[in-house]
mmCIF file of C-alpha atoms in Angstrom:
data_model
loop_
_atom_site.group_PDB
_atom_site.id
_atom_site.type_symbol
_atom_site.label_atom_id
_atom_site.label_comp_id
_atom_site.label_asym_id
_atom_site.label_seq_id
_atom_site.Cartn_x
_atom_site.Cartn_y
_atom_site.Cartn_z
ATOM 1 C CA MET A 1 45.114 40.402 94.588
ATOM 2 C CA ASN A 2 44.181 43.628 92.982
ATOM 3 C CA PHE A 3 45.135 45.432 96.264
ATOM 4 C CA HIS A 4 49.355 43.962 96.030
ATOM 5 C CA ASN A 5 49.487 44.776 93.017
ATOM 6 C CA ASN A 6 48.373 48.599 93.681
ATOM 7 C CA LYS A 7 50.917 48.416 96.634
ATOM 8 C CA GLN A 8 53.550 47.663 94.301
ATOM 9 C CA HIS A 9 52.470 50.288 91.734
ATOM 10 C CA THR A 10 53.153 53.056 94.528
ATOM 11 C CA ILE A 11 56.477 51.757 95.295
ATOM 12 C CA ASP A 12 57.594 51.829 91.577
ATOM 13 C CA ILE A 13 56.397 55.817 91.630
ATOM 14 C CA LEU A 14 58.124 56.563 94.923
ATOM 15 C CA PHE A 15 61.602 54.723 93.358
ATOM 16 C CA MET A 16 61.488 56.562 90.636
ATOM 17 C CA LEU A 17 60.329 60.166 91.619
ATOM 18 C CA SER A 18 63.470 59.317 94.475
ATOM 19 C CA LEU A 19 65.748 58.541 91.479
ATOM 20 C CA PHE A 20 64.615 61.434 89.805
ATOM 21 C CA CYS A 21 65.204 63.619 92.506
ATOM 22 C CA VAL A 22 68.597 62.270 93.301
ATOM 23 C CA PHE A 23 69.717 63.088 89.736
ATOM 24 C CA ALA A 24 68.758 66.418 89.545
ATOM 25 C CA ILE A 25 70.517 66.971 92.829
ATOM 26 C CA CYS A 26 73.449 65.675 91.759
ATOM 27 C CA SER A 27 72.974 67.640 88.471
ATOM 28 C CA VAL A 28 72.424 70.919 90.449
ATOM 29 C CA ILE A 29 75.866 70.033 92.461
ATOM 30 C CA LEU A 30 77.730 69.600 89.334
ATOM 31 C CA ILE A 31 76.822 72.827 87.464
ATOM 32 C CA ILE A 32 77.475 74.908 90.741
ATOM 33 C CA PHE A 33 81.233 72.970 90.928
ATOM 34 C CA GLY A 34 81.510 73.313 87.216
ATOM 35 C CA ALA A 35 80.611 77.455 86.811
ATOM 36 C CA ASP A 36 83.194 77.757 90.157
ATOM 37 C CA VAL A 37 85.703 76.047 88.412
ATOM 38 C CA TYR A 38 85.111 78.295 84.787
ATOM 39 C CA GLN A 39 85.119 81.390 87.189
ATOM 40 C CA ASN A 40 88.506 80.601 88.571
ATOM 41 C CA THR A 41 90.146 79.902 85.597
ATOM 42 C CA VAL A 42 88.354 83.158 83.295
ATOM 43 C CA ASN A 43 89.941 84.876 86.483
ATOM 44 C CA LYS A 44 93.570 83.304 86.402
ATOM 45 C CA THR A 45 93.285 83.948 82.569
ATOM 46 C CA ASN A 46 92.473 87.073 82.766
ATOM 47 C CA GLU A 47 95.114 88.143 85.390
ATOM 48 C CA ASN A 48 98.000 86.144 83.303
ATOM 49 C CA TYR A 49 96.888 88.146 80.283
ATOM 50 C CA LEU A 50 96.880 91.469 82.360
ATOM 51 C CA GLU A 51 100.220 90.702 83.752
ATOM 52 C CA ARG A 52 102.196 89.176 80.326
ATOM 53 C CA THR A 53 100.362 92.275 78.814
ATOM 54 C CA SER A 54 101.836 94.958 80.737
ATOM 55 C CA VAL A 55 105.807 93.448 81.008
ATOM 56 C CA ALA A 56 104.949 93.191 77.142
ATOM 57 C CA TYR A 57 104.251 96.467 76.445
ATOM 58 C CA LEU A 58 106.463 97.946 78.609
ATOM 59 C CA THR A 59 109.670 95.591 77.245
ATOM 60 C CA GLU A 60 108.635 96.666 73.400
ATOM 61 C CA LYS A 61 108.696 100.506 74.512
ATOM 62 C CA LEU A 62 112.279 99.756 75.524
ATOM 63 C CA ARG A 63 112.985 97.603 72.256
ATOM 64 C CA GLN A 64 111.973 100.251 69.979
ATOM 65 C CA THR A 65 115.182 102.434 71.316
ATOM 66 C CA ASP A 66 117.365 99.256 71.932
ATOM 67 C CA ILE A 67 120.437 102.092 72.759
ATOM 68 C CA SER A 68 120.883 102.255 76.432
ATOM 69 C CA GLN A 69 122.650 105.643 76.037
ATOM 70 C CA ASP A 70 119.349 106.739 75.013
ATOM 71 C CA ILE A 71 117.620 105.396 78.170
ATOM 72 C CA SER A 72 117.923 106.842 81.788
ATOM 73 C CA ILE A 73 116.182 107.116 84.956
ATOM 74 C CA VAL A 74 114.891 110.676 85.829
ATOM 75 C CA ASN A 75 113.112 111.559 89.181
ATOM 76 C CA ALA A 76 110.922 114.815 88.825
ATOM 77 C CA ASP A 77 108.625 115.438 91.595
ATOM 78 C CA GLY A 78 109.362 112.579 93.171
ATOM 79 C CA ILE A 79 108.113 110.274 90.568
ATOM 80 C CA ASP A 80 110.878 107.532 89.226
ATOM 81 C CA MET A 81 110.365 108.065 85.403
ATOM 82 C CA LEU A 82 112.031 106.042 82.818
ATOM 83 C CA THR A 83 112.847 108.494 80.085
ATOM 84 C CA ILE A 84 113.924 107.128 76.324
ATOM 85 C CA THR A 85 115.249 110.119 74.244
ATOM 86 C CA SER A 86 115.020 110.232 70.383
ATOM 87 C CA GLU A 87 116.118 112.812 68.048
ATOM 88 C CA ILE A 88 113.493 113.311 65.412
ATOM 89 C CA GLU A 89 114.064 115.792 62.481
ATOM 90 C CA GLY A 90 116.832 117.556 64.390
ATOM 91 C CA GLN A 91 114.687 117.810 67.528
ATOM 92 C CA MET A 92 114.960 115.823 70.794
ATOM 93 C CA TYR A 93 111.985 114.660 72.161
ATOM 94 C CA CYS A 94 111.936 112.022 74.919
ATOM 95 C CA THR A 95 109.060 109.296 75.907
ATOM 96 C CA ARG A 96 108.367 109.048 79.415
ATOM 97 C CA LEU A 97 107.036 105.926 81.433
ATOM 98 C CA TYR A 98 105.817 106.067 85.144
ATOM 99 C CA GLU A 99 103.807 105.569 87.607
ATOM 100 C CA TYR A 100 101.571 107.751 89.035
ATOM 101 C CA ASP A 101 98.240 107.562 91.101
ATOM 102 C CA GLY A 102 98.053 104.030 90.184
ATOM 103 C CA HIS A 103 98.703 103.294 86.866
ATOM 104 C CA LEU A 104 101.464 103.138 84.348
ATOM 105 C CA TYR A 105 101.305 106.410 82.682
ATOM 106 C CA GLU A 106 103.050 107.013 79.139
ATOM 107 C CA CYS A 107 103.905 110.746 78.115
ATOM 108 C CA PHE A 108 105.826 112.030 74.758
ATOM 109 C CA SER A 109 106.743 115.343 74.579
ATOM 110 C CA ARG A 110 110.214 117.650 73.602
ATOM 111 C CA SER A 111 112.509 116.811 75.628
ATOM 112 C CA ASP A 112 112.943 120.451 77.205
ATOM 113 C CA ILE A 113 109.354 120.473 78.130
ATOM 114 C CA ILE A 114 108.474 119.167 81.550
ATOM 115 C CA LEU A 115 104.814 118.264 81.845
ATOM 116 C CA SER A 116 103.467 117.037 84.949
ATOM 117 C CA PRO A 117 102.576 113.782 85.633
ATOM 118 C CA ASP A 118 98.796 113.875 85.301
ATOM 119 C CA ALA A 119 99.524 115.050 81.649
ATOM 120 C CA GLY A 120 100.360 111.596 80.390
ATOM 121 C CA GLN A 121 98.163 108.956 79.047
ATOM 122 C CA GLU A 122 97.069 106.447 81.076
ATOM 123 C CA ILE A 123 98.316 102.768 80.020
ATOM 124 C CA PHE A 124 96.848 100.438 82.604
ATOM 125 C CA GLU A 125 96.420 99.544 86.024
ATOM 126 C CA LEU A 126 99.824 99.237 88.908
ATOM 127 C CA THR A 127 101.204 100.521 91.656
ATOM 128 C CA GLY A 128 104.828 100.432 92.814
ATOM 129 C CA LEU A 129 106.588 100.454 89.355
ATOM 130 C CA SER A 130 110.389 101.088 89.924
ATOM 131 C CA PHE A 131 113.443 101.073 87.385
ATOM 132 C CA SER A 132 117.221 99.896 88.442
ATOM 133 C CA PHE A 133 120.040 99.368 86.276
ATOM 134 C CA THR A 134 121.461 96.671 87.689
ATOM 135 C CA THR A 135 124.256 96.732 85.155
ATOM 136 C CA PRO A 136 125.054 99.708 81.900
ATOM 137 C CA SER A 137 122.792 97.672 79.581
ATOM 138 C CA LEU A 138 120.292 95.329 82.430
ATOM 139 C CA LEU A 139 117.534 97.528 83.054
ATOM 140 C CA GLN A 140 115.251 95.836 85.931
ATOM 141 C CA ILE A 141 111.556 96.510 86.101
ATOM 142 C CA SER A 142 109.409 95.694 89.261
ATOM 143 C CA PHE A 143 106.081 96.503 89.987
ATOM 144 C CA GLN A 144 103.057 95.444 91.593
ATOM 145 C CA ASP A 145 99.354 94.565 89.067
ATOM 146 C CA PHE A 146 96.203 95.466 89.980
ATOM 147 C CA ASN A 147 96.253 92.078 92.329
ATOM 148 C CA GLN A 148 98.996 93.225 94.437
ATOM 149 C CA GLU A 149 101.398 90.807 93.522
ATOM 150 C CA ASN A 150 104.748 91.560 92.763
ATOM 151 C CA VAL A 151 106.264 91.391 89.424
ATOM 152 C CA SER A 152 109.890 91.495 88.230
ATOM 153 C CA PHE A 153 111.931 91.480 85.147
ATOM 154 C CA TYR A 154 115.021 92.276 83.130
ATOM 155 C CA VAL A 155 115.144 94.148 80.176
ATOM 156 C CA ASP A 156 118.550 93.688 78.022
ATOM 157 C CA LEU A 157 118.951 96.928 76.150
ATOM 158 C CA GLN A 158 121.700 96.191 74.246
ATOM 159 C CA THR A 159 120.044 92.883 72.037
ATOM 160 C CA ASN A 160 120.786 94.624 68.785
ATOM 161 C CA SER A 161 123.844 95.849 69.166
ATOM 162 C CA PHE A 162 127.042 94.217 67.372
#
């Protein structure tokens, strides 16, 4: 009788041990899948943030001027530049937005001074930046973000005109 009781006790231990191993394996698999989902979520959130930030930055620069006569597209040194001209204390200044070396650059200077493309301030990474007027007051901006995804949007330059 003692032999039968010892055998049943061994089976109970093996069952509990195998149940614990199954639980541990399932827990590890669940953690691995959860970490993968979390990493994908973080990556997508960062991509969306950078895309929204770049669109918001370019749009806000144009909204600060909001007069289509002060906005033009100029080609300097083979680079298309969006030029925003403004008058400050009787002197004409311009802000140039352009893509150079895989980044968006902004350069603010007097309008009679032409600086080299690397003189601007590097803003963020993008490539293939292009500007085109679809109508005299509607500007299309297109670029590729850091993931080489195409982004294109329109800005109405006369939103505050009466």
